[in-house]
mmCIF file of C-alpha atoms in Angstrom:
data_model
loop_
_atom_site.group_PDB
_atom_site.id
_atom_site.type_symbol
_atom_site.label_atom_id
_atom_site.label_comp_id
_atom_site.label_asym_id
_atom_site.label_seq_id
_atom_site.Cartn_x
_atom_site.Cartn_y
_atom_site.Cartn_z
ATOM 1 C CA UNK Q 1 0.000 0.000 0.000
ATOM 2 C CA UNK Q 2 1.387 3.398 -1.014
ATOM 3 C CA UNK Q 3 1.488 5.953 1.773
ATOM 4 C CA UNK Q 4 0.154 9.476 1.258
ATOM 5 C CA UNK Q 5 3.520 11.097 0.553
ATOM 6 C CA UNK Q 6 4.334 8.440 -2.028
ATOM 7 C CA UNK Q 7 0.981 9.059 -3.743
ATOM 8 C CA UNK Q 8 1.652 12.796 -3.836
ATOM 9 C CA UNK Q 9 5.164 12.243 -5.165
ATOM 10 C CA UNK Q 10 3.832 10.094 -8.011
ATOM 11 C CA UNK Q 11 1.304 12.760 -8.983
ATOM 12 C CA UNK Q 12 4.012 15.420 -8.990
ATOM 13 C CA UNK Q 13 6.209 13.215 -11.179
ATOM 14 C CA UNK Q 14 3.290 12.790 -13.561
ATOM 15 C CA UNK Q 15 2.952 16.566 -13.810
ATOM 16 C CA UNK Q 16 6.657 16.905 -14.558
ATOM 17 C CA UNK Q 17 6.365 14.253 -17.256
ATOM 18 C CA UNK Q 18 3.509 16.113 -18.967
ATOM 19 C CA UNK Q 19 5.410 19.379 -18.694
ATOM 20 C CA UNK Q 20 8.555 17.855 -20.243
ATOM 21 C CA UNK Q 21 6.431 16.841 -23.261
ATOM 22 C CA UNK Q 22 8.464 13.759 -24.288
ATOM 23 C CA UNK Q 23 8.072 12.243 -27.747
ATOM 24 C CA UNK Q 24 5.828 9.445 -26.387
ATOM 25 C CA UNK Q 25 3.396 12.007 -24.984
ATOM 26 C CA UNK Q 26 3.469 13.989 -28.232
ATOM 27 C CA UNK Q 27 2.626 10.839 -30.188
ATOM 28 C CA UNK Q 28 -0.186 10.018 -27.757
ATOM 29 C CA UNK Q 29 -1.731 13.454 -28.247
ATOM 30 C CA UNK Q 30 -1.672 12.926 -32.017
ATOM 31 C CA UNK Q 31 -3.438 9.571 -31.565
ATOM 32 C CA UNK Q 32 -6.077 11.230 -29.397
ATOM 33 C CA UNK Q 33 -6.667 13.875 -32.048
ATOM 34 C CA UNK Q 34 -6.983 11.225 -34.752
ATOM 35 C CA UNK Q 35 -9.549 9.353 -32.639
ATOM 36 C CA UNK Q 36 -11.634 12.441 -31.828
ATOM 37 C CA UNK Q 37 -11.661 15.421 -34.172
ATOM 38 C CA UNK Q 38 -12.774 17.773 -31.382
ATOM 39 C CA UNK Q 39 -9.513 17.108 -29.513
ATOM 40 C CA UNK Q 40 -7.245 19.583 -31.258
ATOM 41 C CA UNK Q 41 -3.600 20.033 -30.171
ATOM 42 C CA UNK Q 42 -4.547 23.467 -28.839
ATOM 43 C CA UNK Q 43 -7.145 22.079 -26.454
ATOM 44 C CA UNK Q 44 -5.363 18.855 -25.473
ATOM 45 C CA UNK Q 45 -2.427 20.988 -24.342
ATOM 46 C CA UNK Q 46 -4.762 23.434 -22.593
ATOM 47 C CA UNK Q 47 -6.398 20.638 -20.594
ATOM 48 C CA UNK Q 48 -3.104 18.936 -19.749
ATOM 49 C CA UNK Q 49 -1.349 22.163 -18.781
ATOM 50 C CA UNK Q 50 -4.257 23.224 -16.560
ATOM 51 C CA UNK Q 51 -4.045 19.856 -14.796
ATOM 52 C CA UNK Q 52 -0.312 20.288 -14.236
ATOM 53 C CA UNK Q 53 -0.589 23.882 -13.014
ATOM 54 C CA UNK Q 54 -3.707 23.556 -10.858
ATOM 55 C CA UNK Q 55 -3.689 19.917 -9.693
ATOM 56 C CA UNK Q 56 -0.232 18.325 -9.841
ATOM 57 C CA UNK Q 57 1.781 20.681 -7.652
ATOM 58 C CA UNK Q 58 3.272 19.289 -4.443
ATOM 59 C CA UNK Q 59 2.109 22.156 -2.209
ATOM 60 C CA UNK Q 60 -1.415 22.114 -3.601
ATOM 61 C CA UNK Q 61 -1.749 18.343 -3.238
ATOM 62 C CA UNK Q 62 -0.384 18.388 0.302
ATOM 63 C CA UNK Q 63 -2.723 21.212 1.305
ATOM 64 C CA UNK Q 64 -5.687 19.490 -0.330
ATOM 65 C CA UNK Q 65 -4.971 16.214 1.496
ATOM 66 C CA UNK Q 66 -4.493 18.040 4.796
ATOM 67 C CA UNK Q 67 -7.816 19.869 4.415
ATOM 68 C CA UNK Q 68 -9.582 16.490 4.325
ATOM 69 C CA UNK Q 69 -7.371 14.761 6.891
ATOM 70 C CA UNK Q 70 -6.509 12.106 4.319
ATOM 71 C CA UNK Q 71 -4.932 9.190 6.207
ATOM 72 C CA UNK Q 72 -1.455 7.980 5.379
ATOM 73 C CA UNK Q 73 -2.990 4.642 4.393
ATOM 74 C CA UNK Q 74 -6.771 4.087 4.636
ATOM 75 C CA UNK Q 75 -7.820 1.303 7.002
ATOM 76 C CA UNK Q 76 -10.449 -0.016 4.581
ATOM 77 C CA UNK Q 77 -9.701 1.036 0.988
ATOM 78 C CA UNK Q 78 -12.716 0.679 -1.303
ATOM 79 C CA UNK Q 79 -12.964 -0.146 -4.977
ATOM 80 C CA UNK Q 80 -14.524 2.924 -6.604
ATOM 81 C CA UNK Q 81 -15.917 2.634 -10.132
ATOM 82 C CA UNK Q 82 -15.465 5.766 -12.226
ATOM 83 C CA UNK Q 83 -17.452 6.345 -15.413
ATOM 84 C CA UNK Q 84 -15.634 9.111 -17.265
ATOM 85 C CA UNK Q 85 -17.142 11.491 -19.799
ATOM 86 C CA UNK Q 86 -15.434 12.349 -23.084
ATOM 87 C CA UNK Q 87 -16.659 15.818 -23.988
ATOM 88 C CA UNK Q 88 -13.270 17.491 -23.424
ATOM 89 C CA UNK Q 89 -9.759 16.025 -23.034
ATOM 90 C CA UNK Q 90 -9.028 14.339 -19.669
ATOM 91 C CA UNK Q 91 -12.299 15.583 -18.202
ATOM 92 C CA UNK Q 92 -12.410 12.669 -15.729
ATOM 93 C CA UNK Q 93 -8.889 13.165 -14.393
ATOM 94 C CA UNK Q 94 -9.980 15.028 -11.261
ATOM 95 C CA UNK Q 95 -12.279 12.183 -10.176
ATOM 96 C CA UNK Q 96 -9.452 9.672 -10.465
ATOM 97 C CA UNK Q 97 -7.032 11.999 -8.672
ATOM 98 C CA UNK Q 98 -9.426 12.290 -5.718
ATOM 99 C CA UNK Q 99 -9.831 8.511 -5.505
ATOM 100 C CA UNK Q 100 -6.084 7.909 -5.756
ATOM 101 C CA UNK Q 101 -5.147 10.636 -3.280
ATOM 102 C CA UNK Q 102 -7.713 9.238 -0.825
ATOM 103 C CA UNK Q 103 -6.002 5.841 -0.987
ATOM 104 C CA UNK Q 104 -8.901 3.975 -2.550
ATOM 105 C CA UNK Q 105 -8.737 1.727 -5.614
ATOM 106 C CA UNK Q 106 -10.210 2.910 -8.926
ATOM 107 C CA UNK Q 107 -11.773 0.874 -11.695
ATOM 108 C CA UNK Q 108 -12.199 3.201 -14.652
ATOM 109 C CA UNK Q 109 -14.579 2.978 -17.584
ATOM 110 C CA UNK Q 110 -13.358 5.415 -20.216
ATOM 111 C CA UNK Q 111 -15.499 7.161 -22.779
ATOM 112 C CA UNK Q 112 -14.868 5.969 -26.345
ATOM 113 C CA UNK Q 113 -14.344 9.656 -27.169
ATOM 114 C CA UNK Q 114 -11.416 9.985 -24.762
ATOM 115 C CA UNK Q 115 -9.734 6.597 -24.292
ATOM 116 C CA UNK Q 116 -6.175 7.465 -25.305
ATOM 117 C CA UNK Q 117 -4.771 10.238 -23.100
ATOM 118 C CA UNK Q 118 -5.695 8.956 -19.639
ATOM 119 C CA UNK Q 119 -4.526 5.401 -20.413
ATOM 120 C CA UNK Q 120 -1.117 6.735 -21.397
ATOM 121 C CA UNK Q 121 -0.761 8.717 -18.166
ATOM 122 C CA UNK Q 122 -1.683 5.732 -15.997
ATOM 123 C CA UNK Q 123 0.693 3.456 -17.886
ATOM 124 C CA UNK Q 124 3.445 5.990 -17.274
ATOM 125 C CA UNK Q 125 2.697 5.761 -13.549
ATOM 126 C CA UNK Q 126 2.796 1.953 -13.772
ATOM 127 C CA UNK Q 127 6.397 2.329 -14.928
ATOM 128 C CA UNK Q 128 7.216 4.559 -11.960
ATOM 129 C CA UNK Q 129 5.499 2.313 -9.412
ATOM 130 C CA UNK Q 130 4.518 -1.223 -10.426
ATOM 131 C CA UNK Q 131 2.184 -1.718 -7.438
ATOM 132 C CA UNK Q 132 -0.014 1.059 -8.823
ATOM 133 C CA UNK Q 133 -1.598 -1.637 -10.990
ATOM 134 C CA UNK Q 134 -3.392 -2.747 -7.834
ATOM 135 C CA UNK Q 135 -4.844 0.754 -7.356
ATOM 136 C CA UNK Q 136 -6.121 1.681 -10.818
ATOM 137 C CA UNK Q 137 -7.387 -0.512 -13.643
ATOM 138 C CA UNK Q 138 -9.619 -0.215 -16.696
ATOM 139 C CA UNK Q 139 -12.828 -2.079 -17.462
ATOM 140 C CA UNK Q 140 -15.586 -1.983 -20.056
ATOM 141 C CA UNK Q 141 -18.169 -2.932 -17.452
ATOM 142 C CA UNK Q 142 -18.087 -1.769 -13.847
ATOM 143 C CA UNK Q 143 -19.138 -4.719 -11.724
ATOM 144 C CA UNK Q 144 -18.159 -5.541 -8.188
ATOM 145 C CA UNK Q 145 -17.318 -1.981 -7.161
ATOM 146 C CA UNK Q 146 -18.250 -0.706 -3.721
ATOM 147 C CA UNK Q 147 -18.992 2.900 -4.765
ATOM 148 C CA UNK Q 148 -19.420 4.791 -8.018
ATOM 149 C CA UNK Q 149 -18.712 8.179 -9.550
ATOM 150 C CA UNK Q 150 -20.438 8.479 -12.915
ATOM 151 C CA UNK Q 151 -20.632 11.397 -15.327
ATOM 152 C CA UNK Q 152 -22.904 11.526 -18.342
ATOM 153 C CA UNK Q 153 -25.933 13.099 -19.940
ATOM 154 C CA UNK Q 154 -29.344 13.426 -18.320
ATOM 155 C CA UNK Q 155 -30.345 10.298 -20.232
ATOM 156 C CA UNK Q 156 -27.419 8.134 -19.121
ATOM 157 C CA UNK Q 157 -27.793 9.451 -15.577
ATOM 158 C CA UNK Q 158 -31.155 7.672 -15.370
ATOM 159 C CA UNK Q 159 -29.403 4.391 -16.150
ATOM 160 C CA UNK Q 160 -26.693 5.169 -13.591
ATOM 161 C CA UNK Q 161 -29.364 5.857 -10.979
ATOM 162 C CA UNK Q 162 -30.948 2.476 -11.735
ATOM 163 C CA UNK Q 163 -27.779 0.373 -11.755
ATOM 164 C CA UNK Q 164 -25.890 2.101 -8.953
ATOM 165 C CA UNK Q 165 -28.772 2.933 -6.600
ATOM 166 C CA UNK Q 166 -27.761 0.196 -4.135
ATOM 167 C CA UNK Q 167 -24.293 1.668 -3.693
ATOM 168 C CA UNK Q 168 -22.833 4.969 -2.458
ATOM 169 C CA UNK Q 169 -22.577 7.069 -5.603
ATOM 170 C CA UNK Q 170 -22.169 10.452 -7.220
ATOM 171 C CA UNK Q 171 -24.192 10.744 -10.426
ATOM 172 C CA UNK Q 172 -23.529 13.783 -12.614
ATOM 173 C CA UNK Q 173 -25.866 15.133 -15.285
ATOM 174 C CA UNK Q 174 -25.810 17.769 -18.022
ATOM 175 C CA UNK Q 175 -24.559 21.136 -16.869
ATOM 176 C CA UNK Q 176 -23.381 24.326 -18.498
ATOM 177 C CA UNK Q 177 -22.168 27.762 -17.416
ATOM 178 C CA UNK Q 178 -23.307 31.359 -17.747
ATOM 179 C CA UNK Q 179 -21.895 34.873 -17.577
ATOM 180 C CA UNK Q 180 -23.513 38.002 -16.165
ATOM 181 C CA UNK Q 181 -22.344 41.170 -17.912
ATOM 182 C CA UNK Q 182 -22.978 44.727 -16.744
ATOM 183 C CA UNK Q 183 -21.589 46.701 -19.684
ATOM 184 C CA UNK Q 184 -18.497 47.977 -17.853
ATOM 185 C CA UNK Q 185 -16.263 45.095 -18.944
ATOM 186 C CA UNK Q 186 -12.895 46.083 -20.392
ATOM 187 C CA UNK Q 187 -11.685 44.854 -23.779
ATOM 188 C CA UNK Q 188 -9.311 42.499 -21.912
ATOM 189 C CA UNK Q 189 -12.159 41.052 -19.860
ATOM 190 C CA UNK Q 190 -14.185 40.482 -23.023
ATOM 191 C CA UNK Q 191 -11.234 38.660 -24.582
ATOM 192 C CA UNK Q 192 -11.063 36.458 -21.510
ATOM 193 C CA UNK Q 193 -14.811 35.860 -21.754
ATOM 194 C CA UNK Q 194 -14.189 34.683 -25.323
ATOM 195 C CA UNK Q 195 -11.973 31.978 -23.797
ATOM 196 C CA UNK Q 196 -14.761 30.978 -21.431
ATOM 197 C CA UNK Q 197 -17.187 30.591 -24.329
ATOM 198 C CA UNK Q 198 -14.899 29.159 -27.019
ATOM 199 C CA UNK Q 199 -12.302 26.919 -25.381
ATOM 200 C CA UNK Q 200 -12.926 23.238 -26.200
ATOM 201 C CA UNK Q 201 -15.400 24.512 -28.832
ATOM 202 C CA UNK Q 202 -17.867 25.158 -26.013
ATOM 203 C CA UNK Q 203 -18.276 21.442 -25.254
ATOM 204 C CA UNK Q 204 -17.372 21.542 -21.558
ATOM 205 C CA UNK Q 205 -19.772 21.943 -18.646
ATOM 206 C CA UNK Q 206 -17.654 24.913 -17.522
ATOM 207 C CA UNK Q 207 -18.025 26.636 -20.906
ATOM 208 C CA UNK Q 208 -20.219 29.732 -20.905
ATOM 209 C CA UNK Q 209 -23.153 29.061 -23.231
ATOM 210 C CA UNK Q 210 -25.501 31.789 -21.979
ATOM 211 C CA UNK Q 211 -25.009 35.524 -21.391
ATOM 212 C CA UNK Q 212 -27.154 37.764 -19.204
ATOM 213 C CA UNK Q 213 -26.831 41.368 -20.372
ATOM 214 C CA UNK Q 214 -28.443 44.668 -19.307
ATOM 215 C CA UNK Q 215 -31.001 46.427 -21.484
ATOM 216 C CA UNK Q 216 -29.475 48.285 -24.448
ATOM 217 C CA UNK Q 217 -26.233 46.317 -24.129
ATOM 218 C CA UNK Q 218 -23.717 47.040 -26.905
ATOM 219 C CA UNK Q 219 -22.699 43.680 -28.398
ATOM 220 C CA UNK Q 220 -20.150 45.094 -30.857
ATOM 221 C CA UNK Q 221 -17.115 45.060 -28.494
ATOM 222 C CA UNK Q 222 -17.986 41.500 -27.436
ATOM 223 C CA UNK Q 223 -18.254 40.245 -31.011
ATOM 224 C CA UNK Q 224 -14.973 41.984 -31.791
ATOM 225 C CA UNK Q 225 -13.250 40.293 -28.843
ATOM 226 C CA UNK Q 226 -14.508 36.899 -29.966
ATOM 227 C CA UNK Q 227 -12.741 37.276 -33.304
ATOM 228 C CA UNK Q 228 -9.672 35.760 -31.612
ATOM 229 C CA UNK Q 229 -11.376 32.432 -32.413
ATOM 230 C CA UNK Q 230 -12.010 33.071 -36.100
ATOM 231 C CA UNK Q 231 -9.623 30.186 -36.786
ATOM 232 C CA UNK Q 232 -12.448 27.845 -35.694
ATOM 233 C CA UNK Q 233 -13.757 28.170 -39.249
ATOM 234 C CA UNK Q 234 -10.783 26.085 -40.358
ATOM 235 C CA UNK Q 235 -12.172 23.220 -38.253
ATOM 236 C CA UNK Q 236 -14.680 21.252 -40.336
ATOM 237 C CA UNK Q 237 -16.736 19.906 -37.446
ATOM 238 C CA UNK Q 238 -17.195 23.353 -35.936
ATOM 239 C CA UNK Q 239 -17.922 25.047 -39.264
ATOM 240 C CA UNK Q 240 -20.552 22.435 -40.131
ATOM 241 C CA UNK Q 241 -22.323 23.095 -36.836
ATOM 242 C CA UNK Q 242 -22.154 26.861 -37.321
ATOM 243 C CA UNK Q 243 -23.500 26.617 -40.891
ATOM 244 C CA UNK Q 244 -26.329 24.342 -39.770
ATOM 245 C CA UNK Q 245 -27.456 26.692 -36.984
ATOM 246 C CA UNK Q 246 -27.183 29.714 -39.274
ATOM 247 C CA UNK Q 247 -29.343 28.003 -41.904
ATOM 248 C CA UNK Q 248 -32.037 27.279 -39.306
ATOM 249 C CA UNK Q 249 -32.159 30.909 -38.182
ATOM 250 C CA UNK Q 250 -32.307 32.144 -41.781
ATOM 251 C CA UNK Q 251 -35.145 29.757 -42.634
ATOM 252 C CA UNK Q 252 -37.059 30.823 -39.521
ATOM 253 C CA UNK Q 253 -36.376 34.502 -40.224
ATOM 254 C CA UNK Q 254 -34.939 34.774 -36.710
ATOM 255 C CA UNK Q 255 -32.803 37.699 -35.621
ATOM 256 C CA UNK Q 256 -29.165 36.836 -34.956
ATOM 257 C CA UNK Q 257 -25.800 38.540 -34.584
ATOM 258 C CA UNK Q 258 -22.473 37.163 -35.750
ATOM 259 C CA UNK Q 259 -18.833 38.101 -36.204
ATOM 260 C CA UNK Q 260 -18.432 35.390 -38.821
ATOM 261 C CA UNK Q 261 -17.484 32.593 -36.432
ATOM 262 C CA UNK Q 262 -20.124 32.503 -33.686
ATOM 263 C CA UNK Q 263 -23.837 33.277 -33.546
ATOM 264 C CA UNK Q 264 -25.483 35.288 -30.765
ATOM 265 C CA UNK Q 265 -29.146 34.359 -30.329
ATOM 266 C CA UNK Q 266 -31.683 35.739 -27.860
ATOM 267 C CA UNK Q 267 -32.940 32.630 -26.094
ATOM 268 C CA UNK Q 268 -33.861 31.872 -22.453
ATOM 269 C CA UNK Q 269 -32.258 28.403 -22.554
ATOM 270 C CA UNK Q 270 -28.926 27.962 -20.778
ATOM 271 C CA UNK Q 271 -27.700 25.218 -23.101
ATOM 272 C CA UNK Q 272 -26.794 26.328 -26.623
ATOM 273 C CA UNK Q 273 -25.737 24.459 -29.740
ATOM 274 C CA UNK Q 274 -22.138 24.354 -30.953
ATOM 275 C CA UNK Q 275 -21.394 27.526 -32.896
ATOM 276 C CA UNK Q 276 -23.813 29.767 -31.047
ATOM 277 C CA UNK Q 277 -24.255 31.470 -27.686
ATOM 278 C CA UNK Q 278 -27.546 32.474 -26.097
ATOM 279 C CA UNK Q 279 -28.221 35.798 -24.429
ATOM 280 C CA UNK Q 280 -31.015 37.277 -22.358
ATOM 281 C CA UNK Q 281 -31.656 40.844 -21.211
ATOM 282 C CA UNK Q 282 -32.147 41.613 -17.532
ATOM 283 C CA UNK Q 283 -33.291 44.583 -15.466
ATOM 284 C CA UNK Q 284 -32.381 43.341 -11.965
ATOM 285 C CA UNK Q 285 -28.946 41.724 -11.691
ATOM 286 C CA UNK Q 286 -29.526 40.502 -8.142
ATOM 287 C CA UNK Q 287 -32.679 38.698 -9.235
ATOM 288 C CA UNK Q 288 -30.686 36.942 -11.950
ATOM 289 C CA UNK Q 289 -28.031 35.847 -9.433
ATOM 290 C CA UNK Q 290 -30.668 34.517 -7.029
ATOM 291 C CA UNK Q 291 -32.384 32.510 -9.772
ATOM 292 C CA UNK Q 292 -29.104 31.058 -11.003
ATOM 293 C CA UNK Q 293 -28.035 29.904 -7.554
ATOM 294 C CA UNK Q 294 -31.059 27.648 -7.422
ATOM 295 C CA UNK Q 295 -30.556 26.287 -10.930
ATOM 296 C CA UNK Q 296 -29.053 22.789 -10.827
ATOM 297 C CA UNK Q 297 -28.069 22.915 -14.502
ATOM 298 C CA UNK Q 298 -25.590 25.782 -13.890
ATOM 299 C CA UNK Q 299 -21.982 24.737 -13.260
ATOM 300 C CA UNK Q 300 -20.257 28.151 -13.124
ATOM 301 C CA UNK Q 301 -21.229 31.807 -13.068
ATOM 302 C CA UNK Q 302 -18.695 34.187 -14.634
ATOM 303 C CA UNK Q 303 -18.660 37.953 -14.173
ATOM 304 C CA UNK Q 304 -17.842 40.764 -11.768
ATOM 305 C CA UNK Q 305 -18.208 39.415 -8.240
ATOM 306 C CA UNK Q 306 -18.295 35.844 -9.554
ATOM 307 C CA UNK Q 307 -15.663 33.635 -11.214
ATOM 308 C CA UNK Q 308 -13.285 36.069 -12.953
ATOM 309 C CA UNK Q 309 -13.435 36.316 -16.729
ATOM 310 C CA UNK Q 310 -11.156 33.694 -18.261
ATOM 311 C CA UNK Q 311 -11.331 31.502 -15.166
ATOM 312 C CA UNK Q 312 -14.156 29.145 -16.085
ATOM 313 C CA UNK Q 313 -11.855 26.484 -17.525
ATOM 314 C CA UNK Q 314 -9.219 26.781 -14.780
ATOM 315 C CA UNK Q 315 -10.677 24.841 -11.839
ATOM 316 C CA UNK Q 316 -8.568 24.275 -8.752
ATOM 317 C CA UNK Q 317 -8.435 21.036 -6.751
ATOM 318 C CA UNK Q 318 -11.329 22.158 -4.553
ATOM 319 C CA UNK Q 319 -13.626 23.076 -7.447
ATOM 320 C CA UNK Q 320 -15.833 19.996 -7.593
ATOM 321 C CA UNK Q 321 -18.106 19.231 -10.528
ATOM 322 C CA UNK Q 322 -21.804 19.871 -9.797
ATOM 323 C CA UNK Q 323 -20.764 21.328 -6.432
ATOM 324 C CA UNK Q 324 -20.658 17.819 -4.940
ATOM 325 C CA UNK Q 325 -17.615 17.374 -2.703
ATOM 326 C CA UNK Q 326 -15.918 14.287 -4.142
ATOM 327 C CA UNK Q 327 -13.308 14.098 -1.387
ATOM 328 C CA UNK Q 328 -15.925 14.237 1.381
ATOM 329 C CA UNK Q 329 -17.835 11.460 -0.397
ATOM 330 C CA UNK Q 330 -14.706 9.304 -0.601
ATOM 331 C CA UNK Q 331 -13.833 9.968 3.032
ATOM 332 C CA UNK Q 332 -17.328 8.837 4.064
ATOM 333 C CA UNK Q 333 -16.732 5.408 2.541
#
């Protein structure tokens, strides 16, 4: 059994390996891109570098473990099944990290959309510590686990609820993020908001897909700031989605705004299609904030007094998906 310091050391070594970007890791990233066209080099590196910077630092890991009084070696380690999503690169890494840091065993079911990157990282750790094979393994079917952490759509969540209801579990559903603008945002803040909306092509639950704006809001500076992602039109999958949404709005004679690479549509829905962002006018900002706090489909709120612009896709170790404390759940086992 690996003690806590050994587990932390291995995670730090993994971060250093990613940062060194050896040829094997470069080749793995190319394989991941070939397997999933949404996983561009730009966004694979963004995800990996965020993990290194925000998760795999010795001081952060030690502080995180201390905050939860993680034992040196758990008296009764459990086998935790993890169903990982595949919407953005390495999206399930944080769940595994929490299980590993807690000293439990993990049996991982990968998404077919993201089954290259995480396997490589775990196999690297196998080389550093052979006994790690007893603490993390892969399976196509999660049977015999004592607890579960499963992430999927609202539809798959119903199946998770059915199959895992007899066991301690965290079941995650569809979520997305929003931004509240007040019209005083600087050009730099709007550029950072463009990152919140466009990184990973908007496919992540922390991506801003809905904007709340005051009456008579001037959209021109925002559309100008979003031009930093005009290169998305060179990506066939994104362009096809944009063209499809644009055609629908033209056929329906619906008002829209665009800078040539993203559509802005007035729509009360929080979730938006790839290639477009919804917006809604407000008169009372506080009322908007109160309503959003009670909305279980909202992952993050970006804006003044909320998550800073550009910070949506930079979660720290203590930023748990769906607001459910994964470490507390694992400690309760």
